[in-house]
Short mmCIF file of C-alpha atoms in Angstrom, two decimals:
data_model
loop_
_atom_site.label_atom_id
_atom_site.label_comp_id
_atom_site.label_asym_id
_atom_site.label_seq_id
_atom_site.Cartn_x
_atom_site.Cartn_y
_atom_site.Cartn_z
CA MET A 1 -101.35 -60.82 8.86
CA GLY A 2 -101.20 -57.08 8.31
CA GLY A 3 -98.49 -54.55 9.15
CA GLN A 4 -95.68 -53.04 7.24
CA PRO A 5 -94.19 -54.80 4.27
CA VAL A 6 -90.74 -55.95 5.18
CA THR A 7 -87.98 -54.13 3.28
CA PRO A 8 -84.97 -56.28 2.74
CA ILE A 9 -82.14 -54.25 4.23
CA ASP A 10 -79.25 -56.34 3.09
CA GLU A 11 -80.05 -56.14 -0.58
CA PRO A 12 -77.42 -53.85 -2.12
CA ARG A 13 -78.54 -50.80 -4.01
CA PRO A 14 -78.07 -51.51 -7.72
CA LEU A 15 -75.01 -49.73 -9.02
CA PRO A 16 -75.78 -47.17 -11.68
CA GLY A 17 -73.86 -47.74 -14.86
CA GLY A 18 -71.69 -45.54 -17.07
CA LEU A 19 -71.20 -41.87 -16.33
CA ALA A 20 -73.75 -41.84 -13.50
CA ARG A 21 -71.64 -44.37 -11.70
CA TRP A 22 -68.55 -42.20 -11.89
CA ILE A 23 -70.45 -39.16 -10.68
CA ASP A 24 -71.77 -41.23 -7.81
CA THR A 25 -68.28 -42.44 -6.96
CA TYR A 26 -66.76 -38.98 -6.95
CA ARG A 27 -69.63 -37.61 -4.91
CA ALA A 28 -69.16 -40.26 -2.27
CA TYR A 29 -65.42 -39.62 -2.04
CA SER A 30 -66.01 -35.85 -1.91
CA VAL A 31 -68.51 -36.01 0.92
CA ALA A 32 -66.14 -38.17 2.96
CA GLU A 33 -63.24 -35.84 2.35
CA MET A 34 -65.34 -32.77 3.16
CA ALA A 35 -66.24 -34.25 6.53
CA ILE A 36 -62.54 -34.82 7.24
CA THR A 37 -61.50 -31.34 6.12
CA ALA A 38 -64.19 -29.69 8.25
CA GLN A 39 -62.65 -31.25 11.35
CA TYR A 40 -59.33 -29.55 10.79
CA ARG A 41 -60.36 -25.94 10.24
CA MET A 42 -57.57 -24.53 12.38
CA ASN A 43 -55.10 -26.58 10.40
CA THR A 44 -56.38 -24.97 7.23
CA VAL A 45 -55.87 -21.47 8.63
CA MET A 46 -52.31 -22.21 9.76
CA TRP A 47 -51.57 -23.81 6.48
CA LEU A 48 -52.85 -20.77 4.59
CA ILE A 49 -50.50 -18.54 6.59
CA GLY A 50 -47.66 -20.84 5.64
CA LEU A 51 -48.81 -20.72 2.04
CA LEU A 52 -49.03 -16.94 1.98
CA ILE A 53 -45.66 -16.23 3.50
CA GLU A 54 -43.41 -17.54 0.72
CA PRO A 55 -44.98 -15.53 -2.12
CA ILE A 56 -44.99 -12.44 0.09
CA ILE A 57 -41.27 -12.83 0.75
CA TYR A 58 -40.35 -13.00 -2.94
CA LEU A 59 -42.89 -10.33 -3.79
CA VAL A 60 -41.39 -7.95 -1.26
CA VAL A 61 -37.83 -8.64 -2.36
CA TRP A 62 -38.62 -8.06 -6.06
CA THR A 63 -40.72 -4.98 -5.30
CA THR A 64 -37.81 -3.53 -3.34
CA ILE A 65 -35.50 -4.13 -6.30
CA ALA A 66 -37.99 -2.70 -8.81
CA ARG A 67 -38.28 0.48 -6.74
CA ALA A 68 -34.50 0.76 -6.40
CA GLN A 69 -34.03 0.30 -10.15
CA GLY A 70 -36.29 3.27 -10.87
CA GLY A 71 -39.60 1.48 -11.03
CA SER A 72 -39.13 -1.77 -12.92
CA VAL A 73 -36.95 -4.83 -13.47
CA GLN A 74 -36.96 -5.92 -17.11
CA GLY A 75 -40.38 -4.39 -17.63
CA TYR A 76 -41.87 -5.77 -14.39
CA THR A 77 -43.11 -2.94 -12.18
CA ALA A 78 -43.77 -3.30 -8.46
CA SER A 79 -47.46 -3.68 -9.21
CA ASP A 80 -46.72 -6.36 -11.85
CA PHE A 81 -44.79 -8.37 -9.27
CA ALA A 82 -47.74 -8.10 -6.88
CA THR A 83 -50.15 -9.33 -9.57
CA TYR A 84 -47.73 -12.07 -10.59
CA TYR A 85 -47.15 -13.49 -7.13
CA LEU A 86 -50.78 -13.36 -6.07
CA ALA A 87 -51.93 -15.02 -9.29
CA LEU A 88 -49.19 -17.60 -8.78
CA LEU A 89 -50.48 -18.24 -5.27
CA VAL A 90 -53.99 -18.86 -6.60
CA VAL A 91 -52.61 -21.14 -9.32
CA ARG A 92 -50.54 -23.10 -6.80
CA GLN A 93 -53.51 -23.52 -4.54
CA ALA A 94 -55.95 -24.36 -7.31
CA THR A 95 -53.64 -27.06 -8.65
CA ILE A 96 -52.62 -28.57 -5.32
CA ALA A 97 -51.95 -32.30 -5.61
CA PRO A 98 -51.53 -34.96 -2.94
CA SER A 99 -48.09 -35.13 -1.43
CA PRO A 100 -46.03 -38.01 -2.82
CA TYR A 101 -45.01 -38.80 0.75
CA ARG A 102 -48.52 -40.07 1.26
CA GLN A 103 -48.11 -42.49 -1.59
CA ALA A 104 -44.64 -43.50 -0.39
CA ASN A 105 -46.02 -44.21 3.06
CA ARG A 106 -48.81 -46.32 1.66
CA ILE A 107 -46.25 -48.36 -0.18
CA LYS A 108 -43.82 -48.62 2.72
CA ARG A 109 -46.46 -49.55 5.29
CA GLY A 110 -48.34 -51.89 3.02
CA GLU A 111 -51.52 -49.82 3.08
CA MET A 112 -51.48 -50.01 -0.67
CA SER A 113 -52.59 -53.62 -0.42
CA ALA A 114 -56.00 -52.64 0.94
CA LEU A 115 -56.40 -49.94 -1.69
CA LEU A 116 -55.54 -52.36 -4.46
CA LEU A 117 -58.25 -54.74 -3.31
CA ARG A 118 -60.92 -52.16 -4.01
CA PRO A 119 -62.53 -52.52 -7.40
CA ILE A 120 -61.39 -49.02 -8.36
CA HIS A 121 -57.96 -47.47 -8.96
CA PRO A 122 -56.71 -45.54 -5.85
CA LEU A 123 -56.06 -42.60 -8.13
CA HIS A 124 -59.76 -41.72 -8.25
CA SER A 125 -60.13 -41.20 -4.53
CA ASP A 126 -56.99 -39.04 -4.54
CA LEU A 127 -58.32 -36.96 -7.40
CA ALA A 128 -61.66 -36.44 -5.64
CA ASP A 129 -59.96 -35.56 -2.31
CA GLY A 130 -57.83 -33.03 -4.07
CA TYR A 131 -60.72 -31.24 -5.62
CA VAL A 132 -62.58 -30.88 -2.33
CA GLN A 133 -59.43 -29.54 -0.69
CA LYS A 134 -58.98 -27.03 -3.49
CA LEU A 135 -62.53 -25.74 -3.44
CA SER A 136 -62.66 -25.40 0.34
CA SER A 137 -59.32 -23.65 0.63
CA LEU A 138 -59.92 -21.35 -2.35
CA PHE A 139 -62.99 -20.18 -0.50
CA VAL A 140 -60.72 -18.85 2.26
CA LEU A 141 -57.84 -17.93 0.02
CA ILE A 142 -59.60 -15.63 -2.45
CA PRO A 143 -60.55 -12.93 0.12
CA LEU A 144 -57.03 -13.13 1.55
CA VAL A 145 -55.50 -12.68 -1.89
CA VAL A 146 -57.76 -9.71 -2.62
CA GLY A 147 -56.70 -8.14 0.67
CA VAL A 148 -52.98 -8.66 0.10
CA GLY A 149 -53.44 -7.54 -3.52
CA LEU A 150 -54.93 -4.24 -2.43
CA ALA A 151 -52.15 -3.78 0.13
CA PHE A 152 -49.42 -4.30 -2.50
CA GLY A 153 -51.16 -2.42 -5.31
CA ALA A 154 -51.74 -5.37 -7.61
CA GLN A 155 -53.63 -4.56 -10.80
CA ILE A 156 -55.47 -7.08 -12.91
CA HIS A 157 -56.22 -6.01 -16.44
CA PRO A 158 -55.53 -8.88 -18.81
CA PRO A 159 -57.31 -8.88 -22.18
CA LEU A 160 -60.62 -10.72 -22.09
CA TRP A 161 -59.43 -13.76 -24.09
CA SER A 162 -56.52 -14.15 -21.69
CA ALA A 163 -58.79 -14.09 -18.65
CA LEU A 164 -61.12 -16.60 -20.28
CA MET A 165 -58.24 -18.88 -21.15
CA PHE A 166 -57.04 -18.78 -17.54
CA VAL A 167 -59.83 -21.13 -16.47
CA PRO A 168 -59.02 -24.06 -18.80
CA ALA A 169 -55.30 -23.38 -18.31
CA VAL A 170 -55.61 -23.77 -14.53
CA PHE A 171 -57.77 -26.84 -14.99
CA VAL A 172 -55.21 -28.52 -17.26
CA ALA A 173 -52.41 -27.36 -14.94
CA GLY A 174 -54.20 -29.12 -12.09
CA LEU A 175 -54.40 -32.35 -14.04
CA LEU A 176 -50.79 -32.06 -15.18
CA ARG A 177 -49.56 -31.47 -11.64
CA PHE A 178 -51.67 -34.31 -10.30
CA PHE A 179 -50.53 -36.87 -12.87
CA PHE A 180 -46.89 -35.79 -12.91
CA GLN A 181 -46.57 -35.86 -9.12
CA TYR A 182 -48.38 -39.18 -9.02
CA ALA A 183 -45.91 -40.52 -11.56
CA VAL A 184 -43.00 -39.24 -9.47
CA SER A 185 -44.48 -40.83 -6.36
CA CYS A 186 -44.43 -44.21 -8.14
CA ILE A 187 -40.65 -44.14 -7.72
CA ALA A 188 -41.38 -45.20 -4.15
CA PHE A 189 -42.26 -48.65 -5.48
CA TRP A 190 -38.54 -49.09 -6.04
CA THR A 191 -36.98 -46.92 -3.32
CA ASP A 192 -39.55 -46.94 -0.44
CA LYS A 193 -38.26 -43.54 0.62
CA LEU A 194 -38.75 -40.41 -1.44
CA ASP A 195 -36.92 -37.84 0.70
CA GLY A 196 -34.04 -36.89 -1.55
CA ILE A 197 -36.01 -37.23 -4.76
CA TRP A 198 -38.89 -35.12 -3.61
CA GLN A 199 -36.63 -32.41 -2.21
CA GLY A 200 -34.87 -32.28 -5.54
CA TYR A 201 -38.23 -32.04 -7.25
CA VAL A 202 -39.33 -29.12 -5.07
CA THR A 203 -36.03 -27.35 -5.70
CA MET A 204 -36.50 -27.61 -9.45
CA GLN A 205 -40.06 -26.43 -9.06
CA THR A 206 -38.88 -23.35 -7.15
CA PHE A 207 -36.49 -22.32 -9.90
CA LEU A 208 -38.25 -23.53 -13.03
CA GLY A 209 -41.88 -22.96 -12.06
CA GLY A 210 -41.40 -19.22 -11.74
CA ILE A 211 -41.65 -19.22 -7.94
CA LEU A 212 -38.26 -17.69 -7.23
CA ALA A 213 -38.71 -15.09 -9.95
CA PRO A 214 -40.85 -14.65 -13.05
CA LEU A 215 -39.15 -16.80 -15.69
CA PRO A 216 -38.03 -13.92 -17.97
CA LEU A 217 -35.79 -12.74 -15.12
CA LEU A 218 -33.86 -16.02 -14.97
CA PRO A 219 -30.57 -16.61 -16.81
CA LEU A 220 -30.86 -18.25 -20.23
CA PRO A 221 -29.84 -21.85 -19.32
CA LEU A 222 -32.53 -21.97 -16.64
CA ARG A 223 -35.09 -20.53 -19.04
CA ILE A 224 -34.31 -23.29 -21.54
CA MET A 225 -34.65 -25.96 -18.87
CA ALA A 226 -37.90 -24.40 -17.74
CA THR A 227 -39.34 -24.69 -21.25
CA ILE A 228 -38.44 -28.36 -21.50
CA LEU A 229 -39.63 -29.51 -18.07
CA PRO A 230 -43.27 -29.48 -16.89
CA PHE A 231 -42.98 -27.01 -13.97
CA ARG A 232 -43.42 -23.96 -16.16
CA TRP A 233 -46.58 -25.40 -17.67
CA ILE A 234 -48.05 -26.05 -14.24
CA PHE A 235 -47.31 -22.74 -12.52
CA SER A 236 -45.91 -20.08 -14.75
CA PHE A 237 -48.15 -20.37 -17.82
CA PRO A 238 -51.55 -19.79 -16.14
CA THR A 239 -49.98 -17.03 -14.03
CA GLU A 240 -48.71 -15.20 -17.09
CA LEU A 241 -52.22 -15.30 -18.54
CA VAL A 242 -53.40 -13.23 -15.57
CA LEU A 243 -50.58 -10.79 -16.14
CA GLY A 244 -51.79 -10.47 -19.74
CA ARG A 245 -48.37 -10.29 -21.37
CA LEU A 246 -48.72 -13.13 -23.85
CA THR A 247 -49.90 -12.74 -27.43
CA VAL A 248 -52.77 -14.92 -28.65
CA GLN A 249 -50.46 -17.07 -30.78
CA THR A 250 -47.94 -17.68 -27.98
CA ALA A 251 -50.70 -18.43 -25.52
CA LEU A 252 -52.29 -20.98 -27.83
CA ALA A 253 -48.93 -22.62 -28.56
CA GLU A 254 -48.14 -22.76 -24.84
CA PHE A 255 -51.57 -24.20 -24.11
CA ALA A 256 -50.81 -26.95 -26.64
CA VAL A 257 -47.50 -27.72 -24.88
CA GLN A 258 -49.32 -27.83 -21.56
CA ILE A 259 -51.82 -30.37 -22.91
CA ALA A 260 -49.01 -32.40 -24.48
CA TRP A 261 -47.18 -32.56 -21.13
CA THR A 262 -50.39 -33.65 -19.43
CA LEU A 263 -50.86 -36.53 -21.86
CA LEU A 264 -47.20 -37.43 -21.49
CA SER A 265 -47.58 -37.49 -17.69
CA ILE A 266 -50.57 -39.80 -17.94
CA LEU A 267 -48.53 -42.13 -20.13
CA LEU A 268 -45.58 -41.92 -17.74
CA LEU A 269 -47.81 -42.65 -14.77
CA HIS A 270 -49.39 -45.58 -16.56
CA LEU A 271 -46.00 -47.14 -17.35
CA LEU A 272 -44.48 -46.51 -13.91
CA TRP A 273 -47.60 -47.72 -12.14
CA ARG A 274 -47.76 -50.93 -14.13
CA ALA A 275 -44.10 -51.69 -13.59
CA GLY A 276 -44.22 -50.62 -9.95
CA ILE A 277 -47.27 -52.63 -8.98
CA LYS A 278 -45.51 -55.76 -10.18
CA ARG A 279 -42.68 -55.09 -7.79
CA TYR A 280 -44.95 -54.23 -4.91
CA SER A 281 -44.84 -56.99 -2.36
CA ALA A 282 -45.88 -55.48 0.98
CA VAL A 283 -48.30 -57.34 3.18
CA GLY A 284 -50.94 -56.16 5.61
CA GLY A 285 -52.25 -52.64 5.72
CA MET B 1 -20.38 -27.24 36.94
CA ARG B 2 -22.61 -30.22 37.60
CA GLN B 3 -25.13 -28.75 35.18
CA LEU B 4 -22.49 -28.53 32.49
CA ARG B 5 -21.61 -32.20 33.01
CA LEU B 6 -25.27 -33.05 32.81
CA ILE B 7 -25.66 -31.17 29.51
CA THR B 8 -22.65 -32.93 28.00
CA LEU B 9 -23.96 -36.26 29.18
CA TYR B 10 -27.35 -35.68 27.57
CA LEU B 11 -25.75 -34.46 24.37
CA ARG B 12 -23.55 -37.54 24.22
CA LEU B 13 -26.54 -39.78 24.72
CA GLY B 14 -28.41 -37.96 21.97
CA ILE B 15 -25.49 -38.27 19.60
CA LEU B 16 -25.00 -41.98 20.30
CA ASN B 17 -28.69 -42.53 19.73
CA GLU B 18 -28.67 -40.82 16.36
CA VAL B 19 -25.41 -42.26 15.07
CA GLN B 20 -27.22 -45.59 14.76
CA TYR B 21 -29.15 -44.26 11.81
CA ARG B 22 -26.45 -43.54 9.33
CA VAL B 23 -28.73 -43.33 6.28
CA ASN B 24 -30.25 -40.21 7.80
CA PHE B 25 -26.84 -38.62 7.46
CA PHE B 26 -26.94 -38.89 3.68
CA SER B 27 -30.51 -37.73 3.33
CA GLN B 28 -29.62 -34.78 5.53
CA ILE B 29 -26.65 -33.94 3.31
CA ILE B 30 -28.94 -33.89 0.27
CA GLN B 31 -31.49 -31.78 2.08
CA SER B 32 -28.92 -29.27 3.34
CA ALA B 33 -27.18 -29.04 -0.01
CA LEU B 34 -30.45 -28.37 -1.83
CA GLY B 35 -31.43 -25.75 0.76
CA LEU B 36 -28.12 -24.00 0.25
CA PHE B 37 -28.49 -24.29 -3.52
CA VAL B 38 -31.87 -22.54 -3.46
CA ALA B 39 -30.58 -19.81 -1.14
CA LEU B 40 -27.48 -19.10 -3.23
CA GLY B 41 -29.45 -19.42 -6.48
CA ALA B 42 -31.97 -16.87 -5.27
CA LEU B 43 -29.12 -14.60 -4.30
CA SER B 44 -27.45 -14.81 -7.70
CA VAL B 45 -30.71 -14.35 -9.64
CA ILE B 46 -31.58 -11.29 -7.58
CA PHE B 47 -28.14 -9.72 -7.71
CA ALA B 48 -28.06 -10.18 -11.48
CA HIS B 49 -30.66 -7.40 -11.55
CA THR B 50 -29.39 -5.10 -8.83
CA THR B 51 -26.27 -4.24 -6.86
CA THR B 52 -27.86 -3.65 -3.47
CA LEU B 53 -31.03 -4.80 -1.76
CA ASN B 54 -32.31 -2.03 0.43
CA GLY B 55 -28.71 -0.92 0.94
CA TRP B 56 -27.32 -4.40 1.60
CA SER B 57 -24.58 -5.62 -0.73
CA SER B 58 -24.50 -9.20 -1.97
CA ALA B 59 -21.69 -10.09 0.47
CA GLU B 60 -23.76 -8.74 3.34
CA ILE B 61 -26.78 -10.76 2.24
CA LEU B 62 -24.47 -13.77 1.99
CA ALA B 63 -23.54 -13.26 5.65
CA LEU B 64 -27.27 -13.15 6.38
CA VAL B 65 -27.75 -16.47 4.58
CA GLY B 66 -24.93 -17.93 6.68
CA VAL B 67 -26.49 -16.82 9.94
CA TYR B 68 -29.89 -18.00 8.69
CA PHE B 69 -28.57 -21.54 8.20
CA LEU B 70 -26.57 -21.45 11.41
CA ILE B 71 -29.60 -20.54 13.54
CA ALA B 72 -31.95 -22.85 11.63
CA GLY B 73 -29.42 -25.63 12.23
CA LEU B 74 -29.33 -24.92 15.95
CA ILE B 75 -33.12 -24.81 16.17
CA ASN B 76 -33.47 -28.15 14.37
CA LEU B 77 -30.48 -29.67 16.12
CA ILE B 78 -31.67 -29.28 19.66
CA ILE B 79 -34.39 -26.73 20.39
CA GLN B 80 -37.18 -28.08 18.23
CA PRO B 81 -36.59 -31.79 18.94
CA SER B 82 -36.40 -31.23 22.70
CA MET B 83 -39.49 -29.04 22.72
CA ASN B 84 -41.44 -31.50 20.58
CA ARG B 85 -40.49 -34.22 23.01
CA LEU B 86 -41.64 -32.01 25.86
CA MET B 87 -45.05 -31.45 24.25
CA GLU B 88 -45.46 -35.16 23.61
CA ASP B 89 -44.48 -36.02 27.15
CA ILE B 90 -46.95 -33.52 28.57
CA GLN B 91 -49.68 -35.06 26.46
CA ASN B 92 -49.07 -38.63 27.50
CA GLY B 93 -47.87 -38.00 31.02
CA LEU B 94 -44.29 -39.16 30.52
CA LEU B 95 -42.99 -35.91 31.95
CA ASP B 96 -43.28 -37.60 35.35
CA TYR B 97 -39.97 -39.30 34.66
CA VAL B 98 -38.21 -35.99 34.27
CA LEU B 99 -39.81 -34.37 37.27
CA THR B 100 -38.77 -37.14 39.62
CA LYS B 101 -35.10 -36.57 38.85
CA PRO B 102 -33.17 -34.39 41.31
CA GLU B 103 -32.08 -31.76 38.82
CA ASP B 104 -33.56 -28.60 37.35
CA ALA B 105 -36.33 -29.84 35.08
CA GLN B 106 -36.09 -26.94 32.63
CA LEU B 107 -32.44 -27.70 32.01
CA MET B 108 -33.16 -31.36 31.40
CA ILE B 109 -36.07 -30.94 29.03
CA SER B 110 -34.06 -28.40 27.04
CA VAL B 111 -31.23 -30.73 26.05
CA ARG B 112 -33.02 -34.05 26.06
CA GLU B 113 -33.45 -34.69 22.39
CA ILE B 114 -30.93 -34.00 19.66
CA GLN B 115 -31.13 -34.46 15.91
CA MET B 116 -27.47 -34.88 15.35
CA TRP B 117 -27.28 -34.63 11.57
CA LYS B 118 -28.72 -31.13 11.61
CA ILE B 119 -25.19 -30.20 12.63
CA ILE B 120 -24.57 -30.20 8.87
CA ASP B 121 -26.75 -27.10 8.56
CA VAL B 122 -24.79 -25.45 11.35
CA GLY B 123 -21.49 -26.26 9.63
CA MET B 124 -22.79 -25.07 6.29
CA GLY B 125 -24.01 -21.84 7.86
CA ILE B 126 -20.57 -21.24 9.35
CA ALA B 127 -18.91 -21.96 6.01
CA VAL B 128 -21.17 -19.49 4.19
CA LEU B 129 -20.55 -16.94 6.93
CA VAL B 130 -16.79 -17.36 6.55
CA ALA B 131 -17.10 -16.94 2.77
CA ALA B 132 -19.00 -13.71 3.37
CA LEU B 133 -16.44 -12.54 5.95
CA VAL B 134 -13.63 -13.00 3.46
CA GLN B 135 -15.39 -10.56 1.16
CA LEU B 136 -16.30 -8.19 3.96
CA HIS B 137 -13.12 -8.29 6.04
CA GLU B 138 -12.22 -4.65 5.42
CA GLN B 139 -15.36 -3.29 7.02
CA ILE B 140 -15.29 -5.51 10.10
CA GLY B 141 -13.30 -4.69 13.21
CA TRP B 142 -12.96 -6.39 16.57
CA LEU B 143 -15.79 -4.33 17.94
CA GLN B 144 -18.22 -5.52 15.26
CA GLY B 145 -17.06 -9.10 15.68
CA GLY B 146 -17.65 -8.96 19.43
CA ALA B 147 -21.05 -7.31 19.03
CA PHE B 148 -21.99 -9.94 16.45
CA ILE B 149 -21.22 -12.84 18.76
CA LEU B 150 -23.01 -11.19 21.67
CA ILE B 151 -26.14 -10.39 19.62
CA LEU B 152 -26.13 -13.80 17.97
CA THR B 153 -26.11 -15.45 21.38
CA CYS B 154 -28.97 -13.20 22.49
CA GLY B 155 -30.92 -14.05 19.34
CA GLY B 156 -30.42 -17.76 19.88
CA LEU B 157 -31.55 -17.45 23.49
CA MET B 158 -34.64 -15.51 22.42
CA ILE B 159 -35.63 -18.25 20.00
CA TYR B 160 -35.11 -20.81 22.75
CA CYS B 161 -37.31 -18.84 25.16
CA PHE B 162 -39.95 -18.44 22.51
CA TRP B 163 -40.10 -22.20 21.91
CA LEU B 164 -40.07 -22.96 25.61
CA MET B 165 -43.05 -20.70 26.17
CA LEU B 166 -44.95 -22.17 23.27
CA ALA B 167 -44.19 -25.70 24.33
CA SER B 168 -45.20 -24.82 27.89
CA THR B 169 -48.65 -23.80 26.69
CA SER B 170 -49.17 -27.55 26.17
CA PHE B 171 -49.73 -27.76 29.92
CA TRP B 172 -53.04 -25.97 29.35
CA PHE B 173 -53.92 -26.67 25.72
CA VAL B 174 -53.31 -30.15 24.61
CA ARG B 175 -52.28 -29.58 21.01
CA ASN B 176 -50.60 -26.56 19.50
CA ASP B 177 -48.21 -27.91 16.89
CA ASP B 178 -49.86 -25.57 14.40
CA VAL B 179 -48.30 -22.48 15.93
CA LEU B 180 -44.90 -24.11 15.59
CA MET B 181 -45.60 -24.79 11.94
CA VAL B 182 -46.28 -21.09 11.50
CA PHE B 183 -42.96 -20.34 13.16
CA ASN B 184 -41.19 -22.55 10.67
CA SER B 185 -42.76 -20.86 7.69
CA LEU B 186 -42.18 -17.39 9.11
CA TYR B 187 -38.56 -18.31 9.71
CA GLN B 188 -38.05 -18.33 5.93
CA ALA B 189 -38.61 -14.58 5.99
CA GLY B 190 -35.38 -14.28 7.96
CA ARG B 191 -33.35 -14.96 4.84
CA TRP B 192 -33.74 -11.34 3.78
CA PRO B 193 -33.12 -8.18 5.81
CA VAL B 194 -36.18 -7.58 7.91
CA GLU B 195 -36.46 -3.91 6.88
CA VAL B 196 -37.61 -4.85 3.39
CA TYR B 197 -40.90 -6.20 4.71
CA PRO B 198 -44.08 -4.17 5.25
CA GLY B 199 -44.68 -2.84 8.77
CA TRP B 200 -47.04 -5.54 10.04
CA LEU B 201 -44.69 -8.32 8.96
CA GLN B 202 -41.67 -6.54 10.47
CA PHE B 203 -43.57 -6.22 13.72
CA THR B 204 -44.48 -9.92 13.65
CA LEU B 205 -40.88 -10.92 12.97
CA ARG B 206 -39.54 -8.76 15.76
CA PHE B 207 -42.02 -9.00 18.60
CA ILE B 208 -44.24 -12.03 18.02
CA PHE B 209 -41.89 -14.56 16.43
CA PRO B 210 -38.46 -13.08 17.24
CA VAL B 211 -36.79 -14.20 14.01
CA ALA B 212 -35.37 -10.75 13.24
CA PHE B 213 -33.27 -10.66 16.41
CA ALA B 214 -31.72 -14.01 15.62
CA VAL B 215 -30.82 -13.37 11.99
CA THR B 216 -31.02 -9.77 10.78
CA VAL B 217 -29.83 -8.00 13.92
CA PRO B 218 -26.63 -10.07 14.37
CA VAL B 219 -25.66 -9.33 10.76
CA GLN B 220 -26.46 -5.67 11.34
CA ALA B 221 -24.00 -5.82 14.21
CA LEU B 222 -21.42 -7.49 12.00
CA THR B 223 -21.69 -4.96 9.20
CA GLY B 224 -21.71 -1.97 11.51
CA ARG B 225 -25.37 -1.01 11.07
CA LEU B 226 -26.36 -1.66 14.63
CA THR B 227 -27.77 1.37 16.40
CA TRP B 228 -27.63 1.81 20.17
CA PRO B 229 -31.42 1.56 20.57
CA THR B 230 -31.50 -1.79 18.74
CA PHE B 231 -28.54 -3.03 20.77
CA THR B 232 -30.19 -2.16 24.08
CA LEU B 233 -33.54 -3.48 22.91
CA THR B 234 -31.98 -6.83 21.99
CA LEU B 235 -30.23 -7.22 25.34
CA GLY B 236 -33.32 -6.06 27.21
CA MET B 237 -35.68 -8.35 25.35
CA THR B 238 -33.38 -11.31 25.91
CA VAL B 239 -33.38 -10.77 29.67
CA VAL B 240 -37.13 -10.24 29.74
CA LEU B 241 -37.81 -13.35 27.67
CA LEU B 242 -35.50 -15.47 29.82
CA ILE B 243 -37.41 -14.43 32.92
CA VAL B 244 -40.88 -14.65 31.37
CA SER B 245 -40.28 -18.05 29.79
CA ARG B 246 -38.96 -19.42 33.08
CA PHE B 247 -42.09 -18.07 34.75
CA VAL B 248 -44.45 -19.56 32.14
CA TRP B 249 -42.68 -22.90 32.41
CA GLY B 250 -43.04 -22.82 36.23
CA ARG B 251 -46.75 -21.97 36.06
CA GLY B 252 -47.20 -24.72 33.51
CA LEU B 253 -45.54 -27.26 35.77
CA ARG B 254 -47.96 -26.37 38.51
CA ALA B 255 -50.86 -27.00 36.15
CA TYR B 256 -49.39 -30.36 35.20
CA SER B 257 -51.23 -33.17 36.86
CA GLY B 258 -49.41 -36.05 35.25
CA ALA B 259 -51.17 -38.92 33.66
CA SER B 260 -49.41 -41.49 35.74
CA ALA B 261 -47.75 -43.47 33.04
#
């Protein structure tokens, strides 16, 4: 009997081992997420408008004050504020992490059960989703930021080392934000609802992350709190690198703090996750 | 008169419905308190570095914050929930139930849904406004007070008309929640006097999403900055929007084919 050799279709492709396996995994998650994102293009545009409006509001308010004060507020000129807020916008977008509400909902509705059955920690799919979202929205955001930057007279002239350091700083900031928010979302294992907690979190972020005002403009007690808590290391530190106001020594020291907070967040997440998963008892999903 | 009874009846129903969920009350208190905290915090950080913002004193900005919360409270209390319900009902054909009732449909869809606990934002807005008035009392006369209430009413009506028109577009386009999301983020801009913004944003806040007329202009009236042209423009735009939104709603109804629930 001739004809085609029969290929067994139900024999699973052998899983690659080691690093190749992880790359494979992340690629698969990314492709899936890209397909989803592409369906909601209009959503992305609307969301970008929403994203742009808050920095523009604070930027305009501070620029107005700088002009009224004869050009600058504590050494920040109108053009510095423009640079600061646009850099901050890019940092916020580049470090975007999944909303803890998503996690809380998974826990409340029992969807977590299905995720836990997979032979891989749910964290990996979230991390991969996030990075697709970031890349696709940065693609749209960068031209917008350049446009708004020109309109508001932003000037970028940080020293070269500072600009180079921006890249790893944003990368670590992204990890820190991801792990810290994930750790916070684990609280839902105990409370089911996150409303009050998350609103409190966002409020702290607004003040202590340098969103309301560049941190040097805040009163001393808030500046101290900002140094202790992670928000500054997520948002403010990479942004200040773009502004080019830090000395090499300060920047390196701050980078070290940023890495330390990232490791601490991973530890925190690990502990909260382990304790939380023991409490988790939802069915279905 | 009958319409007024109908409105009160619907409001009572809405309230009774929401009072069942008392936990929402506490989460709303937290949410409102944090919102106020950010607003006042921003105010104090900014006024630590300046005495006026584009000619507005801190007490005047405080009045603005009060009106901002008051209007936001009203939007979230009744306008947004009712309009969301309207859009949902258009999508799944449940609007039939409203249309078969022997009353004006626009009136009914406008007061149908109420998120009671948002009343906290309204109360908070009034409290902040009173705090600002205490500081400002010397510069406010009866005339300004009257103009303020008149303009505030106009501003509220304009926001209502705006939402009604947007919600009515659901008769033709099935989903447009996105535009409403943009409204919510643009509304934040109302917390500061609209003149500080660049021209294109001012234009957007006045004539596309009429936030300026609901927040900045009433406070301008209160603090005696209202010019005659703005006053006439506000009244004129309110009348025009009332008519246009009624027209859009009517055309939409004609396009509605029901889904026969």
